[in-house]
mmCIF file of C-alpha atoms and ligand atoms in Angstrom:
data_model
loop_
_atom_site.group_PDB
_atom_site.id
_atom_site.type_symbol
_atom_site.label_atom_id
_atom_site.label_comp_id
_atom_site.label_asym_id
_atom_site.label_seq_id
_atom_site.Cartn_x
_atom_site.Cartn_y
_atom_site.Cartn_z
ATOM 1 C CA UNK A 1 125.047 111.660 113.630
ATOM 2 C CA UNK A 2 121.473 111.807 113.497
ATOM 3 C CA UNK A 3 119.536 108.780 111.658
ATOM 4 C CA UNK A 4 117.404 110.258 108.651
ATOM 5 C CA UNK A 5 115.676 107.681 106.159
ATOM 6 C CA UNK A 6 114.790 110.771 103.706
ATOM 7 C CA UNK A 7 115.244 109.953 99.964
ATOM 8 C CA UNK A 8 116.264 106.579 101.161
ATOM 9 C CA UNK A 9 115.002 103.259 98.779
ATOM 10 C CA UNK A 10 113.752 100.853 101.215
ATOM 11 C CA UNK A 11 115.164 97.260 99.671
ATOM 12 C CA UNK A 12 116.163 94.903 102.307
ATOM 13 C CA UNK A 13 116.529 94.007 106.171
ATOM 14 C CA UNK A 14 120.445 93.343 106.037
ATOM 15 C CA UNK A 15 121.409 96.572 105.166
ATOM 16 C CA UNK A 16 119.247 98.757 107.526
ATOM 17 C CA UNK A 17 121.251 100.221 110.104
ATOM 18 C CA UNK A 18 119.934 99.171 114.021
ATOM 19 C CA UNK A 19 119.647 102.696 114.490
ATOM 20 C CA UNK A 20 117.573 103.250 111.148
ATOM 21 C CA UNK A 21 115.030 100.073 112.386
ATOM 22 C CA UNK A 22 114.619 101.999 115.766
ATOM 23 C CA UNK A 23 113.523 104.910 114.090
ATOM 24 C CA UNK A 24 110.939 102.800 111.733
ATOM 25 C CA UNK A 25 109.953 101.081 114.984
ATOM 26 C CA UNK A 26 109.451 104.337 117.411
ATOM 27 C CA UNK A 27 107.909 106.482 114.195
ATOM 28 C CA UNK A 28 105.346 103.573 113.431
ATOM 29 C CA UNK A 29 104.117 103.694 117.103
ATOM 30 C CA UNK A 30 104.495 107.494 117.557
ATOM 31 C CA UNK A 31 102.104 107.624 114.350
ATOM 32 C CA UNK A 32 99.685 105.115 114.967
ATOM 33 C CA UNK A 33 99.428 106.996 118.493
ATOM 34 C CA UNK A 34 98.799 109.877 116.896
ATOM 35 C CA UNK A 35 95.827 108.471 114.710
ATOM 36 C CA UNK A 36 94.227 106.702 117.323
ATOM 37 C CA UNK A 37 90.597 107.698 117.047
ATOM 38 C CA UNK A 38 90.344 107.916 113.205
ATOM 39 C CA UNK A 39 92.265 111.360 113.097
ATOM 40 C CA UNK A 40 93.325 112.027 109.371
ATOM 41 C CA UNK A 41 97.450 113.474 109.609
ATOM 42 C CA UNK A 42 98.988 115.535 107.130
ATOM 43 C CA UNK A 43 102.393 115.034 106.867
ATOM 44 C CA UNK A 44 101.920 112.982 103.135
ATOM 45 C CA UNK A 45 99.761 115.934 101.882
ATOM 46 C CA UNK A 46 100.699 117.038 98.437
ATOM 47 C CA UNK A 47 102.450 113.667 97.966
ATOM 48 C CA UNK A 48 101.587 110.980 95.200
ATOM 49 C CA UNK A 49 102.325 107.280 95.993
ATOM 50 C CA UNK A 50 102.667 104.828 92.997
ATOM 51 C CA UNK A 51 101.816 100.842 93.797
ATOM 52 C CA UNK A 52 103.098 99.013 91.008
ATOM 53 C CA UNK A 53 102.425 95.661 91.763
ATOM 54 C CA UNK A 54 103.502 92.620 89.459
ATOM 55 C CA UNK A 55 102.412 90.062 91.207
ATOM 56 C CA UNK A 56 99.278 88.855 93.240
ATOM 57 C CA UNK A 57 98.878 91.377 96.906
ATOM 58 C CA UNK A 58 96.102 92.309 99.030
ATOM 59 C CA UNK A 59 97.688 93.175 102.367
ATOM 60 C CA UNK A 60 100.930 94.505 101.223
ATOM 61 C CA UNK A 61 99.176 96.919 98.316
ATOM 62 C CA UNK A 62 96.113 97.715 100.305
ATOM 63 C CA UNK A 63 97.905 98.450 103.646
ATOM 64 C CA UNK A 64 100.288 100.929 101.962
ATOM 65 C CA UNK A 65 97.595 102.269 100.280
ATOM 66 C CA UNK A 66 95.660 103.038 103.767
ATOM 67 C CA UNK A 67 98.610 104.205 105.299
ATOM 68 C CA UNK A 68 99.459 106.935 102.257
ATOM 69 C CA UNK A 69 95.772 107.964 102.890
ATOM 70 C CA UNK A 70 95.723 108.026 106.618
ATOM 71 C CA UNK A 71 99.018 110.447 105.949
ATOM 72 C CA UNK A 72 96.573 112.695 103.885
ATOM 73 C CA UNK A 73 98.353 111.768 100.761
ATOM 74 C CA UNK A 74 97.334 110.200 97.232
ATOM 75 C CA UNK A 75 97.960 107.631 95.211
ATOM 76 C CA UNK A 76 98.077 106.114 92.077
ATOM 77 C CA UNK A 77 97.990 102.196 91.292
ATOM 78 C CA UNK A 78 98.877 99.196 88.778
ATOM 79 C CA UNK A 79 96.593 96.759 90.206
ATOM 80 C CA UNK A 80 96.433 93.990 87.695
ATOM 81 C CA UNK A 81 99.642 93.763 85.519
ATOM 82 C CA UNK A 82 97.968 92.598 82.189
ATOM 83 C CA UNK A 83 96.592 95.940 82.503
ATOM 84 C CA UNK A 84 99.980 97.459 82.290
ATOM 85 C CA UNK A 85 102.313 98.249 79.694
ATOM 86 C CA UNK A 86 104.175 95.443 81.380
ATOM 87 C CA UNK A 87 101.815 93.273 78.926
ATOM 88 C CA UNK A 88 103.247 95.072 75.961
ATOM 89 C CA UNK A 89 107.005 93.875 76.957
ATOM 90 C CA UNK A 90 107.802 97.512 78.598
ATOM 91 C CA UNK A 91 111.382 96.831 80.658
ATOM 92 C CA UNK A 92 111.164 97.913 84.255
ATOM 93 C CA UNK A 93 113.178 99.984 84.086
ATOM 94 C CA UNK A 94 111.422 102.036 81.590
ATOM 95 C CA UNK A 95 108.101 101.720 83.579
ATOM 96 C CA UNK A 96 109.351 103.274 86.843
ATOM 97 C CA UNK A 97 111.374 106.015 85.122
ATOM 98 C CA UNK A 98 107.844 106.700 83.292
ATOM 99 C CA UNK A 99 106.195 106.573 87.249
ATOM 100 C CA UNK A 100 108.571 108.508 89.255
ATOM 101 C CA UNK A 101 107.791 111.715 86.852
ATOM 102 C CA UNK A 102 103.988 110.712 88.436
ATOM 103 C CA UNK A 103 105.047 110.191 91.974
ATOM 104 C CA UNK A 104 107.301 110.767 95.114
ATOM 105 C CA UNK A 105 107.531 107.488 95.964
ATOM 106 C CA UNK A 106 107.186 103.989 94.315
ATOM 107 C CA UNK A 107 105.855 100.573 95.991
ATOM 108 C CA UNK A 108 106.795 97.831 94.427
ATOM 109 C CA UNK A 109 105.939 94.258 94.153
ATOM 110 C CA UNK A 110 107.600 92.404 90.944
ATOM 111 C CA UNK A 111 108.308 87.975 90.683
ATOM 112 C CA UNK A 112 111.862 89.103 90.154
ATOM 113 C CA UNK A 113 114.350 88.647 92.725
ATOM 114 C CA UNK A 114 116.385 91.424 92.535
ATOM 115 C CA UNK A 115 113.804 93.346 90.765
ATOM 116 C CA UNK A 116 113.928 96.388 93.399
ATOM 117 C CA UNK A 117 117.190 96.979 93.030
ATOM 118 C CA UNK A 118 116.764 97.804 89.457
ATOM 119 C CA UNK A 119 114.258 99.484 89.793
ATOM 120 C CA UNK A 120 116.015 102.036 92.637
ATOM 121 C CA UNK A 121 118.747 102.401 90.105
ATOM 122 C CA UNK A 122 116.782 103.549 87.318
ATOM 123 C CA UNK A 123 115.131 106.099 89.474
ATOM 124 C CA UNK A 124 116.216 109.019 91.828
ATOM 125 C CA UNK A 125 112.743 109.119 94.151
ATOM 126 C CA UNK A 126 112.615 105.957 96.662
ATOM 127 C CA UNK A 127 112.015 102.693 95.809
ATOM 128 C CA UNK A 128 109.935 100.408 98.549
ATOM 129 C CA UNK A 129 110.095 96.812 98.023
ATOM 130 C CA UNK A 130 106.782 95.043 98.676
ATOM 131 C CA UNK A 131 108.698 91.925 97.594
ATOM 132 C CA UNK A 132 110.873 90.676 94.857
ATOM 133 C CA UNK A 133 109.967 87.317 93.766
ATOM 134 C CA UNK A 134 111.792 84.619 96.758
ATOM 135 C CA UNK A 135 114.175 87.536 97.432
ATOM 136 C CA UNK A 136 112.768 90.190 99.843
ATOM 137 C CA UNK A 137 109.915 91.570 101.895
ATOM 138 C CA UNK A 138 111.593 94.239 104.076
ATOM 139 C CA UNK A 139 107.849 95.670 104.843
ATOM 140 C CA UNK A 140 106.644 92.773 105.938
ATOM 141 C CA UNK A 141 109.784 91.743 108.491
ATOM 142 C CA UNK A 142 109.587 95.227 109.684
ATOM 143 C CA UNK A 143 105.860 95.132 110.641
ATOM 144 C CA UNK A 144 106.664 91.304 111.949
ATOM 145 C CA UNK A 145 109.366 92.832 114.285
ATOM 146 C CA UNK A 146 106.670 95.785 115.506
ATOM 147 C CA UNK A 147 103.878 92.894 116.235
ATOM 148 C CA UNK A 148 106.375 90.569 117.748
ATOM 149 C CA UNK A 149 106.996 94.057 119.968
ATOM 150 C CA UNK A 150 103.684 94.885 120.462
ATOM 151 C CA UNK A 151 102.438 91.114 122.076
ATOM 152 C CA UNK A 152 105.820 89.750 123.683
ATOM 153 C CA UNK A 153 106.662 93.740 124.989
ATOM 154 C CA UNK A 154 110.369 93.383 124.024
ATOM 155 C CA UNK A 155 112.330 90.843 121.443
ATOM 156 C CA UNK A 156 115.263 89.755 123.926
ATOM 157 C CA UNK A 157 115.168 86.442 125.341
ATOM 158 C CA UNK A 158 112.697 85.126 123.119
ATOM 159 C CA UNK A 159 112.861 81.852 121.056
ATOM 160 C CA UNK A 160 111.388 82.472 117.620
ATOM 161 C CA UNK A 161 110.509 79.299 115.619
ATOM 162 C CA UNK A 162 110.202 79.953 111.679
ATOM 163 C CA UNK A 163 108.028 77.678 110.014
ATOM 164 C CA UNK A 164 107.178 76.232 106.847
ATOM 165 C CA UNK A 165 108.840 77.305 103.124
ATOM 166 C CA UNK A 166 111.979 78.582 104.305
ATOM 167 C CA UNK A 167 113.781 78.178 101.175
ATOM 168 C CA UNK A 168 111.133 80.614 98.596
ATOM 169 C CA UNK A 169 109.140 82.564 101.319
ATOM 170 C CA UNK A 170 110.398 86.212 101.030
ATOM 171 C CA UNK A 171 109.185 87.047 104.548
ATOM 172 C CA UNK A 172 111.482 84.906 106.435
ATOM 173 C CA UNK A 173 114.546 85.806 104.153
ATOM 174 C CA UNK A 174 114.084 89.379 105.731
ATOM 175 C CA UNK A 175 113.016 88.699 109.172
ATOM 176 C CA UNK A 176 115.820 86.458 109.967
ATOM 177 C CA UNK A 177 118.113 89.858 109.559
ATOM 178 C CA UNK A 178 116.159 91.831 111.564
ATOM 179 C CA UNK A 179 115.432 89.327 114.688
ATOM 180 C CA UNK A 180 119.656 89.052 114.387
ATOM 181 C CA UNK A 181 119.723 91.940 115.498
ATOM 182 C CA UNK A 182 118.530 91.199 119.572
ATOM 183 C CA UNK A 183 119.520 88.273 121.981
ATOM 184 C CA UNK A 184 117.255 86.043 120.377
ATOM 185 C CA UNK A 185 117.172 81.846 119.612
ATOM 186 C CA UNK A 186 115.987 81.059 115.865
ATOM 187 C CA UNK A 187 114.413 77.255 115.624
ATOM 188 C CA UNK A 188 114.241 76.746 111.534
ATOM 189 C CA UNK A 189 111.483 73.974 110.904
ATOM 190 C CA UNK A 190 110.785 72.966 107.583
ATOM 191 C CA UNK A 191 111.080 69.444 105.234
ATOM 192 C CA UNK A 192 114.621 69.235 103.783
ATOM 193 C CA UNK A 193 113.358 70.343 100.408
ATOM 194 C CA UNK A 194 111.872 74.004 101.907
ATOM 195 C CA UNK A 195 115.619 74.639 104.059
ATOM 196 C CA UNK A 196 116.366 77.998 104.909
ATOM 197 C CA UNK A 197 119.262 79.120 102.108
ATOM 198 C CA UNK A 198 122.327 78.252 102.944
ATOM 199 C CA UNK A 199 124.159 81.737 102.586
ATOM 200 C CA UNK A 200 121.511 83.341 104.980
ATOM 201 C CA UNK A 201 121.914 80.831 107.310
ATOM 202 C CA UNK A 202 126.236 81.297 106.906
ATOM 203 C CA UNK A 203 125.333 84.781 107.633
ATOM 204 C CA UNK A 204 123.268 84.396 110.541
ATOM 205 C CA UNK A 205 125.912 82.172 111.891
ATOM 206 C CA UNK A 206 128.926 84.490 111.124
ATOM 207 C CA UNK A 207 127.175 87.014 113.200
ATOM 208 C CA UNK A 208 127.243 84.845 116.142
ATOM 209 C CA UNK A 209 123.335 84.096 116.230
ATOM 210 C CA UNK A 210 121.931 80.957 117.634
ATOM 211 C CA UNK A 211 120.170 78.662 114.947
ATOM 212 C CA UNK A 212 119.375 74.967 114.980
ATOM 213 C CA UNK A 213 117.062 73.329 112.276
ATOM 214 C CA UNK A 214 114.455 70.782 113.050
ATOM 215 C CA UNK A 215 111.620 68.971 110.634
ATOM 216 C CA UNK A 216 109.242 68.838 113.527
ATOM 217 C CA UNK A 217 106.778 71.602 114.460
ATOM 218 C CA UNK A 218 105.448 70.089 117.366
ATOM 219 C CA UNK A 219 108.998 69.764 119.104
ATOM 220 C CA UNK A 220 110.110 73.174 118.031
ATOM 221 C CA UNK A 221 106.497 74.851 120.164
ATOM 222 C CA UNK A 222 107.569 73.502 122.949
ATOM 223 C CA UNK A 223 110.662 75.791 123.277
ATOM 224 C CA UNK A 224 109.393 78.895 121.738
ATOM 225 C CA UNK A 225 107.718 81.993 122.468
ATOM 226 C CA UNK A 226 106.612 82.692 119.058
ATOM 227 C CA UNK A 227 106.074 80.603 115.966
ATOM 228 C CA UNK A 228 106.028 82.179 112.708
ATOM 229 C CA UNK A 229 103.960 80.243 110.292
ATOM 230 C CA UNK A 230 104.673 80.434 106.458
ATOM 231 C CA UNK A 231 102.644 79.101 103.220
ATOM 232 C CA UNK A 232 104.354 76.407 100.923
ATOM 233 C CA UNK A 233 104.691 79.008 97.921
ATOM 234 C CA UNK A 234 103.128 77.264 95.516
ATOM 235 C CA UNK A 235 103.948 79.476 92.638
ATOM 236 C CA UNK A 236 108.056 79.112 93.221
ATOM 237 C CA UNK A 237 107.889 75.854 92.411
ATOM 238 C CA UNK A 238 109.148 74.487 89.233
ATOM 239 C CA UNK A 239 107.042 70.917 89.276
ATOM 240 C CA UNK A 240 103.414 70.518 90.569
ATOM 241 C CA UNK A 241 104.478 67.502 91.744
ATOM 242 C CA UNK A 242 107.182 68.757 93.944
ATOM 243 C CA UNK A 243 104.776 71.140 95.310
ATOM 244 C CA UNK A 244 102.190 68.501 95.728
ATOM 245 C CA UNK A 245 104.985 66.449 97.643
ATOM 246 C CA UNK A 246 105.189 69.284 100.931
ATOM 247 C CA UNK A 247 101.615 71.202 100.706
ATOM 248 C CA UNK A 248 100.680 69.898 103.703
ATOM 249 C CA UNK A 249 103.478 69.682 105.447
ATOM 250 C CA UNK A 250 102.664 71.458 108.495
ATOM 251 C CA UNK A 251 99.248 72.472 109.946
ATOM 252 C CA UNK A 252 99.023 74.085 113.111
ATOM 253 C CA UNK A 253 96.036 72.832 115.308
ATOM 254 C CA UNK A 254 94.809 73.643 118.463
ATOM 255 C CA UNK A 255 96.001 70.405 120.290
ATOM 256 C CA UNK A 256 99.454 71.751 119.273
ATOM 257 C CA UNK A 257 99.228 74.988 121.054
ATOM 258 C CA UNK A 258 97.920 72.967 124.205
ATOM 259 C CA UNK A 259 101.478 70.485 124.283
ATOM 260 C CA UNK A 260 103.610 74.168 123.628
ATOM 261 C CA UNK A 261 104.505 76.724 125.589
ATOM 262 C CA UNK A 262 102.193 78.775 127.469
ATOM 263 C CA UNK A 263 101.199 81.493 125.417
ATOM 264 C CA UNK A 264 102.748 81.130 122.867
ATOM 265 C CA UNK A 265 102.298 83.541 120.003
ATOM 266 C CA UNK A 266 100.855 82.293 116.512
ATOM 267 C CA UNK A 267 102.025 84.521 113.561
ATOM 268 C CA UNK A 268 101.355 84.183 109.738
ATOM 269 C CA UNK A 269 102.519 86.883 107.218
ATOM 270 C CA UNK A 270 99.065 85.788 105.351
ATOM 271 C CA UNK A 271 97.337 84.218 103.430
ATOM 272 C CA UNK A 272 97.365 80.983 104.799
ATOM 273 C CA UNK A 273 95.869 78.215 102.674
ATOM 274 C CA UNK A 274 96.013 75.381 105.238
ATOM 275 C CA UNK A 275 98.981 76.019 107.970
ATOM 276 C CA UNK A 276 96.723 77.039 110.560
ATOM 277 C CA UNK A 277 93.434 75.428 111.593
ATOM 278 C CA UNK A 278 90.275 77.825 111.359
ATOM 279 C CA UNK A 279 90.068 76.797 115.048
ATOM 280 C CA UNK A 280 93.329 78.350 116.601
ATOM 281 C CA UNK A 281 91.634 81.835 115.460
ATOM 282 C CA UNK A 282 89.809 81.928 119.040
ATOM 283 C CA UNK A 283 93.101 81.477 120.521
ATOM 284 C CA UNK A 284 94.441 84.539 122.543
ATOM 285 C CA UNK A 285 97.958 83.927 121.143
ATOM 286 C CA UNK A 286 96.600 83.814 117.283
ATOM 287 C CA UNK A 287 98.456 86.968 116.300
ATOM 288 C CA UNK A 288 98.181 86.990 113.059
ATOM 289 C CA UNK A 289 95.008 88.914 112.279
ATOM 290 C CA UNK A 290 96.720 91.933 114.582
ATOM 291 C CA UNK A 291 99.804 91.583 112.259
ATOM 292 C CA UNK A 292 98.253 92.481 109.319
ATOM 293 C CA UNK A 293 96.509 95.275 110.889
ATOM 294 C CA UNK A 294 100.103 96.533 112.585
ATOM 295 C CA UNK A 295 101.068 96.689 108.356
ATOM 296 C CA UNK A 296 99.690 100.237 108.459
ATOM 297 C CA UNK A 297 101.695 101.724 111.075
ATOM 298 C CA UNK A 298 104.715 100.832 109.994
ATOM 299 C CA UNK A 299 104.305 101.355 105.935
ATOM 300 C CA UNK A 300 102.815 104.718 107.320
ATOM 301 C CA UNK A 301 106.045 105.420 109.098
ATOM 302 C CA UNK A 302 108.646 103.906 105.707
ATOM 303 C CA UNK A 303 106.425 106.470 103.718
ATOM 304 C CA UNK A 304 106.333 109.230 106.037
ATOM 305 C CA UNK A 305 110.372 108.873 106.740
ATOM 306 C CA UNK A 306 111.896 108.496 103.176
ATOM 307 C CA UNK A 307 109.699 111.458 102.419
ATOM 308 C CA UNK A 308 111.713 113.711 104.853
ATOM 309 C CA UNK A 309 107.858 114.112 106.762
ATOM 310 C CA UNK A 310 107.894 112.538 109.838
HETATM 311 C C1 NCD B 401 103.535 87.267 101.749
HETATM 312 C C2 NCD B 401 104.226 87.531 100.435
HETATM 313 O O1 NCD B 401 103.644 88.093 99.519
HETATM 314 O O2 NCD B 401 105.402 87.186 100.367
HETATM 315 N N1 NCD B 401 102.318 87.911 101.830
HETATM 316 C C3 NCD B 401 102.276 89.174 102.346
HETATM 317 O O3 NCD B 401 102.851 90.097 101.825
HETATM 318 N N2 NCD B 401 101.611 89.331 103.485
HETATM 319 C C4 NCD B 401 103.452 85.854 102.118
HETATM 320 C C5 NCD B 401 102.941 84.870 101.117
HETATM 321 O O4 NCD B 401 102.505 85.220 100.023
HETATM 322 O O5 NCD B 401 102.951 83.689 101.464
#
């Protein structure tokens, strides 16, 4: 059977097929091949992309936005929510079944967990999450997976440290399912408050991968080949002073990178407020920059492929 994504919501990592994350994986570099040079494609024209965004975005709205244009499609935007009839106390629900008579495809970023879901069930185009509250960012994992491919060459044998707020950062909650996927070791560092969740942890354990937990960074460099840095997310937390309590719990400095292993790879879904020092940007290994970039690529290739126009 041939793998097709068309008319496919994209919602989460866990239940994307291996062979449906090779395709996202070969289309993104096939297209961003084909582009090289500034070449406009065409396979988007005629097409109308909605970005509904909820919530606070600049790479995740802005990079699909590039990529729907660099497919020589259009789109149409909520930028700012209190500009929205979300303001007036519209239900989701309502809002996207008002949007998908506008557009082909909806991006969506909401504080909800679970908020993408509902929305692909009120709606027959596809649904892309661009992050449900401290649920889900399959985008993001998917364009972490095609940068950690792009600087290590392949994903087997590496040892990936995860860094920072484990417990209400989105972007790790999706990786983790996609790195299961290869022959990979997982080092989870974070304070005890910030732990991983326990039932994605059970699951990556169930399916035989190889996790261990540590609180300190500077241990956990020295055995990997790539560290992926997160920010304490601030807004998930109930008390200020619980979030005042682990703000600075890790900051990644230069003299780090010197005691860890050579070349290691730096990575940060962005923004980062204070987890990596201004000074590690020099740094060969400081990824993190070429990440963000690789976010068009791949959002061009989840538009392109639940569209049917690869
Ligand atoms: C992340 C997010 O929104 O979850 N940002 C992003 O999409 N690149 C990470 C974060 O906000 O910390």
């Amino acid at each position: 059977m041939t793998t097709d994504l068309k008319g496919k919501h994209i919602l989460r990592t866990d239940t994307l097929t291996d062979q449906e994350l090779e395709l996202i994986l070969t289309t993104a570099a096939r297209l961003e091949g084909e582009r090289e040079g500034g070449r406009r494609l065409e396979n988007m024209a005629g097409q109308v992309m909605a970005a509904m965004f909820f919530e606070p975005s600049t790479r995740t709205r802005l990079s699909f936005e590039a990529a729907m244009h660099r497919l020589g499609g259009d789109v149409i935007t909520i930028a700012d929510p209190k500009t929205s009839s979300a303001a007036k106390g519209e239900s989701l629900a309502d809002a996207v079944k008002v949007v998908e008579g506008y557009a082909d495809v909806i991006v969506m970023r909401h504080p909800r967990k679970g908020s993408a879901a509902e929305a692909a069930e009120a709606v027959s185009v596809p649904v892309i999450n661009g992050g449900d509250g401290a649920g889900q960012h399959p985008t993001q994992a998917l364009l972490d997976v095609y940068t950690i491919q792009k600087e290590k060459g392949t994903l087997d044998g590496l040892t990936v440290a995860l860094a920072g707020d484990l417990k209400n950062g989105r972007t790790v909650h999706s990786l983790v399912y996609l790195l299961a996927r290869f022959d990979i070791d997982l080092i989870f560092v974070s304070p005890d408050q910030l732990k991983m969740p326990g039932h994605i942890t059970e699951d990556l354990l169930s399916q035989g991968v190889r996790v261990t937990h540590t609180e300190d960074l500077a241990a956990a460099m020295r055995q990997s080949d790539v560290v992926y840095m997160t920010r304490i997310q601030k807004e998930r937390f109930a008390q200020p002073e619980e979030y005042e309590r682990v703000k600075g719990a890790y900051v990644l400095d230069m003299a780090m990178i010197e005691q860890a292993t050579e070349g290691i790879t730096i990575m940060h879904p962005l923004p980062r407020v204070n987890e990596i020092k201004e000074e590690v940007d020099g740094y060969a290994g400081a990824a993190y920059f070429r990440q963000a970039h690789n976010g068009v690529p791949v959002r061009m290739a989840l538009l392109a492929l639940v569209a049917g126009r690869d």
